[in-house]
CSV table of C-alpha atoms in Angstrom, one decimal:
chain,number,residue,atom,x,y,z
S,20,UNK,CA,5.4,-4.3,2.2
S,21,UNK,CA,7.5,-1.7,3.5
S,22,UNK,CA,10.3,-0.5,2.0
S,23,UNK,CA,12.8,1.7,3.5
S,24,UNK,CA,15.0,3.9,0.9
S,25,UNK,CA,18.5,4.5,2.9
S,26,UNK,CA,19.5,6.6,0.0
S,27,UNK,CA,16.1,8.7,-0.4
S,28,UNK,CA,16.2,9.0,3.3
S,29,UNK,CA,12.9,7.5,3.1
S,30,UNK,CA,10.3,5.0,5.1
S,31,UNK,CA,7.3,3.8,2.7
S,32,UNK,CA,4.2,2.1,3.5
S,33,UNK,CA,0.9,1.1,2.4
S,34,UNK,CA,-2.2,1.3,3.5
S,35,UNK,CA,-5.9,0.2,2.4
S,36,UNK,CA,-9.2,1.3,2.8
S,37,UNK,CA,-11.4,-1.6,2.9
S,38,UNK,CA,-15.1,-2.1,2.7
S,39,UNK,CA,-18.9,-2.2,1.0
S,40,UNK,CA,-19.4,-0.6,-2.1
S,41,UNK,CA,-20.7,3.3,-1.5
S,42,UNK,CA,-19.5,2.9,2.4
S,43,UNK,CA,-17.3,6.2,1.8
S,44,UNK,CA,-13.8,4.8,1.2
S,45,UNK,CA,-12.9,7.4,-1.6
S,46,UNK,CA,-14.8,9.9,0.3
S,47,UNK,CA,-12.0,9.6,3.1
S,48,UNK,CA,-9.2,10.1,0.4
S,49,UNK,CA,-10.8,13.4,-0.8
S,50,UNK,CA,-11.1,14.5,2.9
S,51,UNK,CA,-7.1,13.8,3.4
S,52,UNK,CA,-6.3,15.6,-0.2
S,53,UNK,CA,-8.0,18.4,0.6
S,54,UNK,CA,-7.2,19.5,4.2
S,55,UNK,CA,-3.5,18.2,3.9
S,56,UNK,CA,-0.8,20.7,2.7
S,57,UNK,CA,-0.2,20.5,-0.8
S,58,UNK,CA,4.0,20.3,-0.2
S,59,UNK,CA,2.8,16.8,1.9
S,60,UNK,CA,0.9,14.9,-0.3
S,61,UNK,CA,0.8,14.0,-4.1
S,62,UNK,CA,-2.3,13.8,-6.9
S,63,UNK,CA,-5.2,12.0,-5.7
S,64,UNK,CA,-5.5,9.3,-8.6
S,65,UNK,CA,-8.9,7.8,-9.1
S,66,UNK,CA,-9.0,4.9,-11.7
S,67,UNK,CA,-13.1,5.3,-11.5
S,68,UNK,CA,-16.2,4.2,-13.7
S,69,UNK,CA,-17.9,7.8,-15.5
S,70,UNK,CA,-19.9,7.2,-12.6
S,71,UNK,CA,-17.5,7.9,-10.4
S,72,UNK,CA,-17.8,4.4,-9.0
S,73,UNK,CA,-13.9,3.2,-7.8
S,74,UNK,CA,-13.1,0.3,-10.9
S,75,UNK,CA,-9.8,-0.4,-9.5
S,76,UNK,CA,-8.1,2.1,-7.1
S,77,UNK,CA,-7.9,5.3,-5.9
S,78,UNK,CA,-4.3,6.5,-5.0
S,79,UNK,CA,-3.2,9.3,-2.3
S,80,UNK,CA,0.5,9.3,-1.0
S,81,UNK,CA,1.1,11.4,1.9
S,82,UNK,CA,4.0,12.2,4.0
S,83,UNK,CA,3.5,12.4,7.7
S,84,UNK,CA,6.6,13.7,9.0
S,85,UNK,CA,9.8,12.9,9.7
S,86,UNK,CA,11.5,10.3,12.3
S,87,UNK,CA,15.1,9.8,12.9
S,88,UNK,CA,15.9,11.5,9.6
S,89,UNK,CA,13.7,9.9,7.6
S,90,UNK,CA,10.7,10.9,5.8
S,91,UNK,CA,7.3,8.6,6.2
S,92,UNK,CA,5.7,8.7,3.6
S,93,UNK,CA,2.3,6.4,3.5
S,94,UNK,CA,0.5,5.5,0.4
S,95,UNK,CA,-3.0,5.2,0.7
S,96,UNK,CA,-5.2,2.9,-1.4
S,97,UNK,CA,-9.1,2.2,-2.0
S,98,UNK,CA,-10.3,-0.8,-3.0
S,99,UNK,CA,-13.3,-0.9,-5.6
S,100,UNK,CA,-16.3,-2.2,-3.1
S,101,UNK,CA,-18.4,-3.9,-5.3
S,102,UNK,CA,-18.8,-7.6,-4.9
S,103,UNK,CA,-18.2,-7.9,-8.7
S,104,UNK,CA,-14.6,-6.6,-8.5
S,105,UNK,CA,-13.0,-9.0,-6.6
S,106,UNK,CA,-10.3,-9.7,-9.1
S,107,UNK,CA,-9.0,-5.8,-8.7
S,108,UNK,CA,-9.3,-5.6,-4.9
S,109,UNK,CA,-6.8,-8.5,-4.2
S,110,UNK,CA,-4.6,-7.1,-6.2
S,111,UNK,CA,-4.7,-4.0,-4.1
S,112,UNK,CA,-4.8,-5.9,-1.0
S,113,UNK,CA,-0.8,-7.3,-2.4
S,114,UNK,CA,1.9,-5.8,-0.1
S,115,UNK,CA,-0.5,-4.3,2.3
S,116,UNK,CA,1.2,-2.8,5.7
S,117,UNK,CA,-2.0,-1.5,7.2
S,118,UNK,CA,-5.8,-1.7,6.3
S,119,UNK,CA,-8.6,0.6,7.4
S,120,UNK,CA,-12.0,-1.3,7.3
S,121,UNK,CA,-14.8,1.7,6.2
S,122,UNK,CA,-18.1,0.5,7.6
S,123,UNK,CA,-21.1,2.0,6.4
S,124,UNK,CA,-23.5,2.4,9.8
S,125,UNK,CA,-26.7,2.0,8.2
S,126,UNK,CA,-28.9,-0.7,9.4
S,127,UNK,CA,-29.7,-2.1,6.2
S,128,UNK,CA,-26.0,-2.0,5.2
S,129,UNK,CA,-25.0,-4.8,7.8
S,130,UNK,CA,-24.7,-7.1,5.6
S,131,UNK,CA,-22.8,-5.6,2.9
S,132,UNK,CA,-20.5,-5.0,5.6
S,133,UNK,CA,-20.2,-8.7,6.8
S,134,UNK,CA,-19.6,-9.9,3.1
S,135,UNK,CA,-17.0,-7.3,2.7
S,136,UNK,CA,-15.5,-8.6,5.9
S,137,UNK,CA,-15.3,-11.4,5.3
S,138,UNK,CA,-13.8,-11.1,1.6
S,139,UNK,CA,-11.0,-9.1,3.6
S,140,UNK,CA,-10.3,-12.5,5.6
S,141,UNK,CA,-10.6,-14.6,2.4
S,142,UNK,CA,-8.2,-12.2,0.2
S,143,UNK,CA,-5.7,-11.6,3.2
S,144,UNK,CA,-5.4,-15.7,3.9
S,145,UNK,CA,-5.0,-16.0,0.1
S,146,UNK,CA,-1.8,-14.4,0.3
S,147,UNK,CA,-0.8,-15.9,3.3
S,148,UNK,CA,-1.4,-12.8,5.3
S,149,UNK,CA,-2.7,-12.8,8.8
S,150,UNK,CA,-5.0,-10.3,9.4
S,151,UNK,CA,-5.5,-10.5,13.1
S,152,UNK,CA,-1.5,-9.8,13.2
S,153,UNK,CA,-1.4,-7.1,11.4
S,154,UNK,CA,-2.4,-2.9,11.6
S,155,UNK,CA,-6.2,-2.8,11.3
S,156,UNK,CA,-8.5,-0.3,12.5
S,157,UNK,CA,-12.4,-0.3,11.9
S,158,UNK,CA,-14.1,3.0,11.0
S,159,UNK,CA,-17.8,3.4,11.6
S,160,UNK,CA,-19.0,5.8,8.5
S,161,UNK,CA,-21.6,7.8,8.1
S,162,UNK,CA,-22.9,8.3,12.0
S,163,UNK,CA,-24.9,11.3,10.9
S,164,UNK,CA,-27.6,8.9,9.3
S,165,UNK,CA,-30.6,8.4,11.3
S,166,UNK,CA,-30.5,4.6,10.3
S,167,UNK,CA,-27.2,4.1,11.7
S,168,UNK,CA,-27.2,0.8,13.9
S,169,UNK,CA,-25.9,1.5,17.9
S,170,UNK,CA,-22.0,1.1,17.9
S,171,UNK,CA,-22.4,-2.2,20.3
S,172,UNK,CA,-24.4,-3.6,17.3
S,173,UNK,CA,-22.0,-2.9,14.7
S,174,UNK,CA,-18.8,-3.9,17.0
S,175,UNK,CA,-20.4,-7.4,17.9
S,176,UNK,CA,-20.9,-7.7,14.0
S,177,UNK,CA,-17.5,-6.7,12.7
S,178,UNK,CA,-15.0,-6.8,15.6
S,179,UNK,CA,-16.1,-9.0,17.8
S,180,UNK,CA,-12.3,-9.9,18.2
S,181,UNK,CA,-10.2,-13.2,18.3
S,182,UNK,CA,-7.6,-14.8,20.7
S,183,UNK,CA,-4.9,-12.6,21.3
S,184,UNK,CA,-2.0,-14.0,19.1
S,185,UNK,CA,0.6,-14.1,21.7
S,186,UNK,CA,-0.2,-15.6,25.6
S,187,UNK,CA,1.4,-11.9,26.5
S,188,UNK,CA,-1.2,-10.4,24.9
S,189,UNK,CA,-3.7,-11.6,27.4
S,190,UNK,CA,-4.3,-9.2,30.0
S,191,UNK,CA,-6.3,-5.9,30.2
S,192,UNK,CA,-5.1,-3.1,27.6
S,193,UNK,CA,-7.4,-0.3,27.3
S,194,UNK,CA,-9.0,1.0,24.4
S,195,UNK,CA,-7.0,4.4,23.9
S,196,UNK,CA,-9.8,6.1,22.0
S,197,UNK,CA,-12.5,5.1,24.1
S,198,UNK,CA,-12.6,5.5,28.0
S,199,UNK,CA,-13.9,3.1,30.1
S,200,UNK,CA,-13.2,0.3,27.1
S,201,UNK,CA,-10.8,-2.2,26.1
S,202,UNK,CA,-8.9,-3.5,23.5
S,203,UNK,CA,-7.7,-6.5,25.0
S,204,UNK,CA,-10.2,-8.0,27.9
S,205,UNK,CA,-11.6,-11.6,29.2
S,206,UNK,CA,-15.1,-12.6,28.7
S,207,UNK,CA,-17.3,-14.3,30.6
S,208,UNK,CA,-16.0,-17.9,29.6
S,209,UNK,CA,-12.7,-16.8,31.1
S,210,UNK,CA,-11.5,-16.6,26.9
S,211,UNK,CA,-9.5,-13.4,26.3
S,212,UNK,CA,-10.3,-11.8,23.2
S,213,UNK,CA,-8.5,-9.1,21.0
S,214,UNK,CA,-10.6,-6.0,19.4
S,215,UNK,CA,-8.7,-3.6,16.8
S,216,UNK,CA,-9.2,-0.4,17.6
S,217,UNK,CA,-12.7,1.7,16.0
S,218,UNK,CA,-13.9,5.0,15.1
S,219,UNK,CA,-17.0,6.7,14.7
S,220,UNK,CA,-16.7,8.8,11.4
S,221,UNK,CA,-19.0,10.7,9.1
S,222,UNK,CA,-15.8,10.9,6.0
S,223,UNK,CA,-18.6,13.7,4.2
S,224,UNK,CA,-17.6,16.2,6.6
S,225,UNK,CA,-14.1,14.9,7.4
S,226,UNK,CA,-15.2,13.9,11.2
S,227,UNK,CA,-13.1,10.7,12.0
S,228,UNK,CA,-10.8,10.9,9.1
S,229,UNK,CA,-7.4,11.6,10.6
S,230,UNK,CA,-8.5,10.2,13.7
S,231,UNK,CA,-8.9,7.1,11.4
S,232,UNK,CA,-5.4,7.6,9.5
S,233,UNK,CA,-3.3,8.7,12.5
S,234,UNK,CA,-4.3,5.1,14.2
S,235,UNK,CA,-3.5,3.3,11.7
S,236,UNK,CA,-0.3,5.3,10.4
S,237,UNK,CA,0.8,4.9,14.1
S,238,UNK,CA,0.0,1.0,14.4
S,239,UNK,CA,1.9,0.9,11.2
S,240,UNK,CA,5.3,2.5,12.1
S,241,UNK,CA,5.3,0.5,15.6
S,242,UNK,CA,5.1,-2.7,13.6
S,243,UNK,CA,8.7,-1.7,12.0
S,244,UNK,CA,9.4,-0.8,15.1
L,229,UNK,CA,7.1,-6.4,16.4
L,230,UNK,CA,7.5,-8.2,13.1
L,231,UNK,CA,4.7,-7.7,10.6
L,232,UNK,CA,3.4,-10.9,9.7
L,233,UNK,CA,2.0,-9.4,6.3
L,234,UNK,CA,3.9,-9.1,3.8
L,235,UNK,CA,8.3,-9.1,3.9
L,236,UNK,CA,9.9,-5.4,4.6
L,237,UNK,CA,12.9,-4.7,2.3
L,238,UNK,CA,15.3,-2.2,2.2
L,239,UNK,CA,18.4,-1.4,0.1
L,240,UNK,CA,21.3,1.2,0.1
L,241,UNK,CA,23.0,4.2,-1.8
L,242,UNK,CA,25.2,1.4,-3.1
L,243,UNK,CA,22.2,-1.1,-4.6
L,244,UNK,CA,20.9,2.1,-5.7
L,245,UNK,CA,23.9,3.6,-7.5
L,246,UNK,CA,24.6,-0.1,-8.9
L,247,UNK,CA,21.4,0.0,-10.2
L,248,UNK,CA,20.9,3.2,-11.6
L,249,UNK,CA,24.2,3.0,-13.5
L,250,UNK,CA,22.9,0.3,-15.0
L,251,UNK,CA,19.9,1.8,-16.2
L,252,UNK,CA,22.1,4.9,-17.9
L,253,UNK,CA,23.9,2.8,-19.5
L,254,UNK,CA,21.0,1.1,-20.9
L,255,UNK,CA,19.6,4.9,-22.0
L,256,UNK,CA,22.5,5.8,-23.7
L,257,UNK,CA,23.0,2.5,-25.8
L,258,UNK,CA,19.4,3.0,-27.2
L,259,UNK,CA,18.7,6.8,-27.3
L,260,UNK,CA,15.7,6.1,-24.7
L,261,UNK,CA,15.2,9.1,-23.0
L,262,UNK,CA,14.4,8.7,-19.9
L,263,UNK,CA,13.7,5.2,-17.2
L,264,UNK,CA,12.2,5.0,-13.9
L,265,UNK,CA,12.4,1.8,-11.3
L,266,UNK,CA,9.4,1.0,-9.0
L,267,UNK,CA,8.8,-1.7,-6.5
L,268,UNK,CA,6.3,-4.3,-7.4
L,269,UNK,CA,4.0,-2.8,-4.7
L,270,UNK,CA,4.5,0.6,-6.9
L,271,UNK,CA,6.9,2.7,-4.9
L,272,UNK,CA,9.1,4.5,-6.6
L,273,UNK,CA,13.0,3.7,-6.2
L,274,UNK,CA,14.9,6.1,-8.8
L,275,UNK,CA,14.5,7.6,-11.9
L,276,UNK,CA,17.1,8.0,-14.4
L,277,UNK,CA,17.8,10.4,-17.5
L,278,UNK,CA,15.9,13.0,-18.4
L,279,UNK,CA,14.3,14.5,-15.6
L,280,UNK,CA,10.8,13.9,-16.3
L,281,UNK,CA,7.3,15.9,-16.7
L,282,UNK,CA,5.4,14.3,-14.4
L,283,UNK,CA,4.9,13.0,-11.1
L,284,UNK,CA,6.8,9.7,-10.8
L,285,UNK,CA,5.6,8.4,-7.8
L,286,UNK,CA,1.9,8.5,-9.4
L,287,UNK,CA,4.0,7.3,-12.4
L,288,UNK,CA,5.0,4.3,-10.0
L,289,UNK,CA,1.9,2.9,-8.7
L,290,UNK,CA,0.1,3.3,-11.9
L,291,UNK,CA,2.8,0.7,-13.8
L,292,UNK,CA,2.9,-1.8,-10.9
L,293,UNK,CA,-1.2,-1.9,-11.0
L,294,UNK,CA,-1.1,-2.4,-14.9
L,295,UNK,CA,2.2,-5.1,-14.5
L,296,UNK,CA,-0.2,-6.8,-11.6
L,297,UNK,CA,-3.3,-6.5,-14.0
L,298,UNK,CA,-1.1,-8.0,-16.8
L,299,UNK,CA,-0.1,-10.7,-14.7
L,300,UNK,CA,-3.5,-11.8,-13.6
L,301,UNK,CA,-4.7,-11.4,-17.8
L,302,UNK,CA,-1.7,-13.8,-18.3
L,303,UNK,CA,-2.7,-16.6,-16.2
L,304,UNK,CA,-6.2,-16.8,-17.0
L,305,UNK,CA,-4.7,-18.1,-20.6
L,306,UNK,CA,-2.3,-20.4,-18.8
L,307,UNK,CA,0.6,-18.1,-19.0
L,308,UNK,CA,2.7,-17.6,-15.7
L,309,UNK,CA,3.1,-13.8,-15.9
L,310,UNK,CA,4.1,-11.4,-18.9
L,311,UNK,CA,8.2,-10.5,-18.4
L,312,UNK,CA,7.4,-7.4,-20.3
L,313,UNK,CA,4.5,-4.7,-21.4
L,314,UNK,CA,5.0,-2.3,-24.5
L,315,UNK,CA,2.5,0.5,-24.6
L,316,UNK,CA,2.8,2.3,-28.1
L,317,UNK,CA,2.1,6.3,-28.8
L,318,UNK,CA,2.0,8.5,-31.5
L,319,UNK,CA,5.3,10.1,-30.0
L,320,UNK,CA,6.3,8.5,-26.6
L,321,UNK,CA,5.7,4.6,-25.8
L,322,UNK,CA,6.5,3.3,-23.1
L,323,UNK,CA,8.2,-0.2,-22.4
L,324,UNK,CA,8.2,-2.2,-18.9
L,325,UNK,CA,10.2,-5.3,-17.6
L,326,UNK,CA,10.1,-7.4,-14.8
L,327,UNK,CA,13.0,-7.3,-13.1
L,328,UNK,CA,13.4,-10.7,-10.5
L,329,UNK,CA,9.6,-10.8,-9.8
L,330,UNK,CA,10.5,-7.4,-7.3
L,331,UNK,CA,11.2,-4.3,-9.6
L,332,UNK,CA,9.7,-2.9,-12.6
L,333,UNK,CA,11.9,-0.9,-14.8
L,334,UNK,CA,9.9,1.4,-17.1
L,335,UNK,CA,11.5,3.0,-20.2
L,336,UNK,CA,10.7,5.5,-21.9
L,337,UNK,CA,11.5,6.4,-25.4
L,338,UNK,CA,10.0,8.5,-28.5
L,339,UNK,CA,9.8,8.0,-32.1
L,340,UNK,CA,13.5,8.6,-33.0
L,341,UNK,CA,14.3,5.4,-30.8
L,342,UNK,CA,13.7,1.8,-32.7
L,343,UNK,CA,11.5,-0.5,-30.3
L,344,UNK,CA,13.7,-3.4,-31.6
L,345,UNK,CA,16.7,-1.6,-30.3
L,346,UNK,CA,15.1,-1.1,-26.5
L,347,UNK,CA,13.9,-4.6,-26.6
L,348,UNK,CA,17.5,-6.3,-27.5
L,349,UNK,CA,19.0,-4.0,-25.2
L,350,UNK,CA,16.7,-5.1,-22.2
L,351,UNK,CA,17.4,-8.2,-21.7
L,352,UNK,CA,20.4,-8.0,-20.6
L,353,UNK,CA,20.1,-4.5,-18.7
L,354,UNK,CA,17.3,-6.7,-16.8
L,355,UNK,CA,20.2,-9.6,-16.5
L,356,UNK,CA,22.5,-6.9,-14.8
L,357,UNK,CA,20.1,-5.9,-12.4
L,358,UNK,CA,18.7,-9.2,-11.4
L,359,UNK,CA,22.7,-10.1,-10.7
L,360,UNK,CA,22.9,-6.8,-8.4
L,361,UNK,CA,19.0,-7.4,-6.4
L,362,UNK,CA,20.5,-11.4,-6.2
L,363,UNK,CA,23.8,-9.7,-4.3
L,364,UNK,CA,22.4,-7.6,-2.1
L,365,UNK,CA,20.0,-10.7,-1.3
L,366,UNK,CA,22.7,-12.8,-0.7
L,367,UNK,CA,24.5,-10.1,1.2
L,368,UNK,CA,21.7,-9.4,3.4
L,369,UNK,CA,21.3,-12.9,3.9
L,370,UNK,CA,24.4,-13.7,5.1
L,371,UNK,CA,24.9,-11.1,7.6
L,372,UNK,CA,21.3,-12.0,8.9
L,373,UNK,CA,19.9,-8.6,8.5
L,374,UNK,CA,19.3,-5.8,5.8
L,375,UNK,CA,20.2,-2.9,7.5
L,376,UNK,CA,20.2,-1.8,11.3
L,377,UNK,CA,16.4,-1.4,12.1
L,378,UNK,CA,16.3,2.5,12.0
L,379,UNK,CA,12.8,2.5,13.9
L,380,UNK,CA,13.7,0.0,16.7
L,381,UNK,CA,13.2,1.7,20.2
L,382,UNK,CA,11.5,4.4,18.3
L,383,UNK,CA,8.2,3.6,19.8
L,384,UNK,CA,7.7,7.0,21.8
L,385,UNK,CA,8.9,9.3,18.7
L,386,UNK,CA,6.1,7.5,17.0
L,387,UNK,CA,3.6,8.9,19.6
L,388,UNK,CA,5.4,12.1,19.2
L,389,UNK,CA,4.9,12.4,15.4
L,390,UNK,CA,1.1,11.7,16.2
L,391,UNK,CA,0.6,14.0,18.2
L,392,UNK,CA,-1.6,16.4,15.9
């Protein structure tokens, strides 16, 4: 839920990183709190386990700049990944403007990643959200690993995409991150179909971060838009 | 676009003056020092009194995560929500109210201020506020919008903004 603040001169929104447990959610936060200015972004909160396992968030607000006067400030959430803590993650998931879906690559993750998937659809209906309406962007983690499936693999997996929602949706809309690729394209059943954008990311090293938070941050603002 | 996720809102320096007079008048009848107001979704809409020590957006979130936790504690033994939290210290305590199922108004007080004294003088500080949040409803209800869309058309100073 966004809320603007006309007296703070101020546009808030929230975003979620969504996904398995160990995929590298938190791992994205500590990249953005450390290679952000400090006058742009606030404490890095981590309500975590002494194993430093996420228990019910992890909290970053940063501001991304200013447009027509007022400052955008985005608050960025993780969700705790394990199965077991489904009663914290919807209540993360409550007010939600934007989620980032972290993937983790590795073969024998796939199905960590389709459970956690599909929780996200289960929670997101549960509150009468619509997921394929809203800003979502996938981010394939941890591309470094040898065991990392091909991209194709994971995208027919976890975004093999859905009608477009509106019949002006339905023509050709290229992927803007990927050449040669779409976001928007018919098959060959004539059925258009609707992928959210993806990126390849290894959040240890920070590769993919910001690309990852810019897309979203951007998707975001054009829905208020 | 409209979001189809959750409802935007937005309110003015008016709702927010109304609101915050409210609130130091509510400090000043109990000796409480200080009061912050958060969002459900735990962003931070004023604070009011004593400056405070800490940072109250981080202040924010953390409440509305403990108010949601409390809520979801209340109905698993059949209660609808909890209207209130108190959270007790050797010195400062802390004491949180629902405000109209949107804001969370968040006391604070230390030992020279009588809990009993915060707690009568609450209810109807949360009244007040629930009568302004109601008007500013209404208002925006009847004029068929909140505020001009500040962002609409806005789509290429998006890009621009991006553009790092």
């Amino acid at each position: 839920m966004s809320m603007i603040n006309y007296a703070a001169r101020e546009i808030n929104c929230k975003i979620v990183y969504y996904g398995p447990g160990l995929g590298g959610k938190t791992t994205n936060l500590e990249h953005i709190y450390g290679k952000v200015k400090p006058d742009t972004r606030g404490k890095l909160i981590s309500l975590a386990t002494e194993t430093e396992r996420t228990l019910f968030f992890d909290f970053l607000p940063v501001d991304l700049g200013t447009i027509r006067g007022f400052n955008t400030r985005f608050h960025l959430y993780t969700v705790p990944g394990q199965v077991y803590y489904n009663a914290s993650r919807k209540l993360i998931l409550k007010n939600v403007d934007g989620i980032v879906f972290v993937a983790d690559s590795q073969v024998e993750r796939m199905e960590a990643n389709l459970e956690s998937m599909q929780n996200l659809y289960d929670n997101m209906a549960e509150y009468g959200y619509d997921l394929t309406r809203m800003p979502f962007v996938i981010q394939y983690n941890k591309r470094d690993l040898p065991n990392a499936a091909p991209i194709p693999e994971l995208q027919a997996a976890l975004n093999p995409g859905w009608e477009p929602a509106e019949a002006t949706k339905a023509r050709v809309t290229p992927d803007p991150y990927h050449a040669g690729q779409n976001l928007v394209d018919q098959i060959s059943t004539g059925q258009w179909v609707e992928r959210v954008p993806y990126f390849e990311a290894v959040a240890i090293t920070g590769e993919g971060v910001f690309d990852t938070l810019k897309a979203v941050s951007k998707l975001v603002l054009k829905a208020l838009a | 676009m409209t979001n189809p996720g959750a409802a935007s809102w937005s309110f003015d320096e008016e709702d927010l003056n109304a609101l915050t007079r409210a609130v130091s008048r509510f400090l000043s009848e109990t000796g409480a020092h200080s009061a912050l107001i958060a969002d459900r979704a735990g962003q931070l809409v004023a604070t009011v009194g004593r400056p405070l020590s800490f940072d109250p957006m981080v202040f924010a979130t953390l409440t509305a995560a403990d108010f949601s936790a409390n809520d979801q504690l209340a109905r698993l033994i059949g209660e609808t929500d909890f209207t209130t939290l108190f959270h007790q210290g050797e010195k400062e305590s802390m004491y949180v109210a629902d405000v109209a199922r949107r804001l969370i108004l968040v006391t604070l007080f230390d030992n020279q201020t009588p809990i009993g004294l915060v707690r009568l003088k609450m209810k109807p500080v949360v009244e007040e506020l629930t009568a302004h949040l109601d008007r500013a409803y209404s208002r925006a209800r009847e004029s068929g919008t909140t505020q001009p869309n500040i962002l609409a058309g806005a789509g290429e100073e998006i890009d621009e903004l991006f553009n790092w």
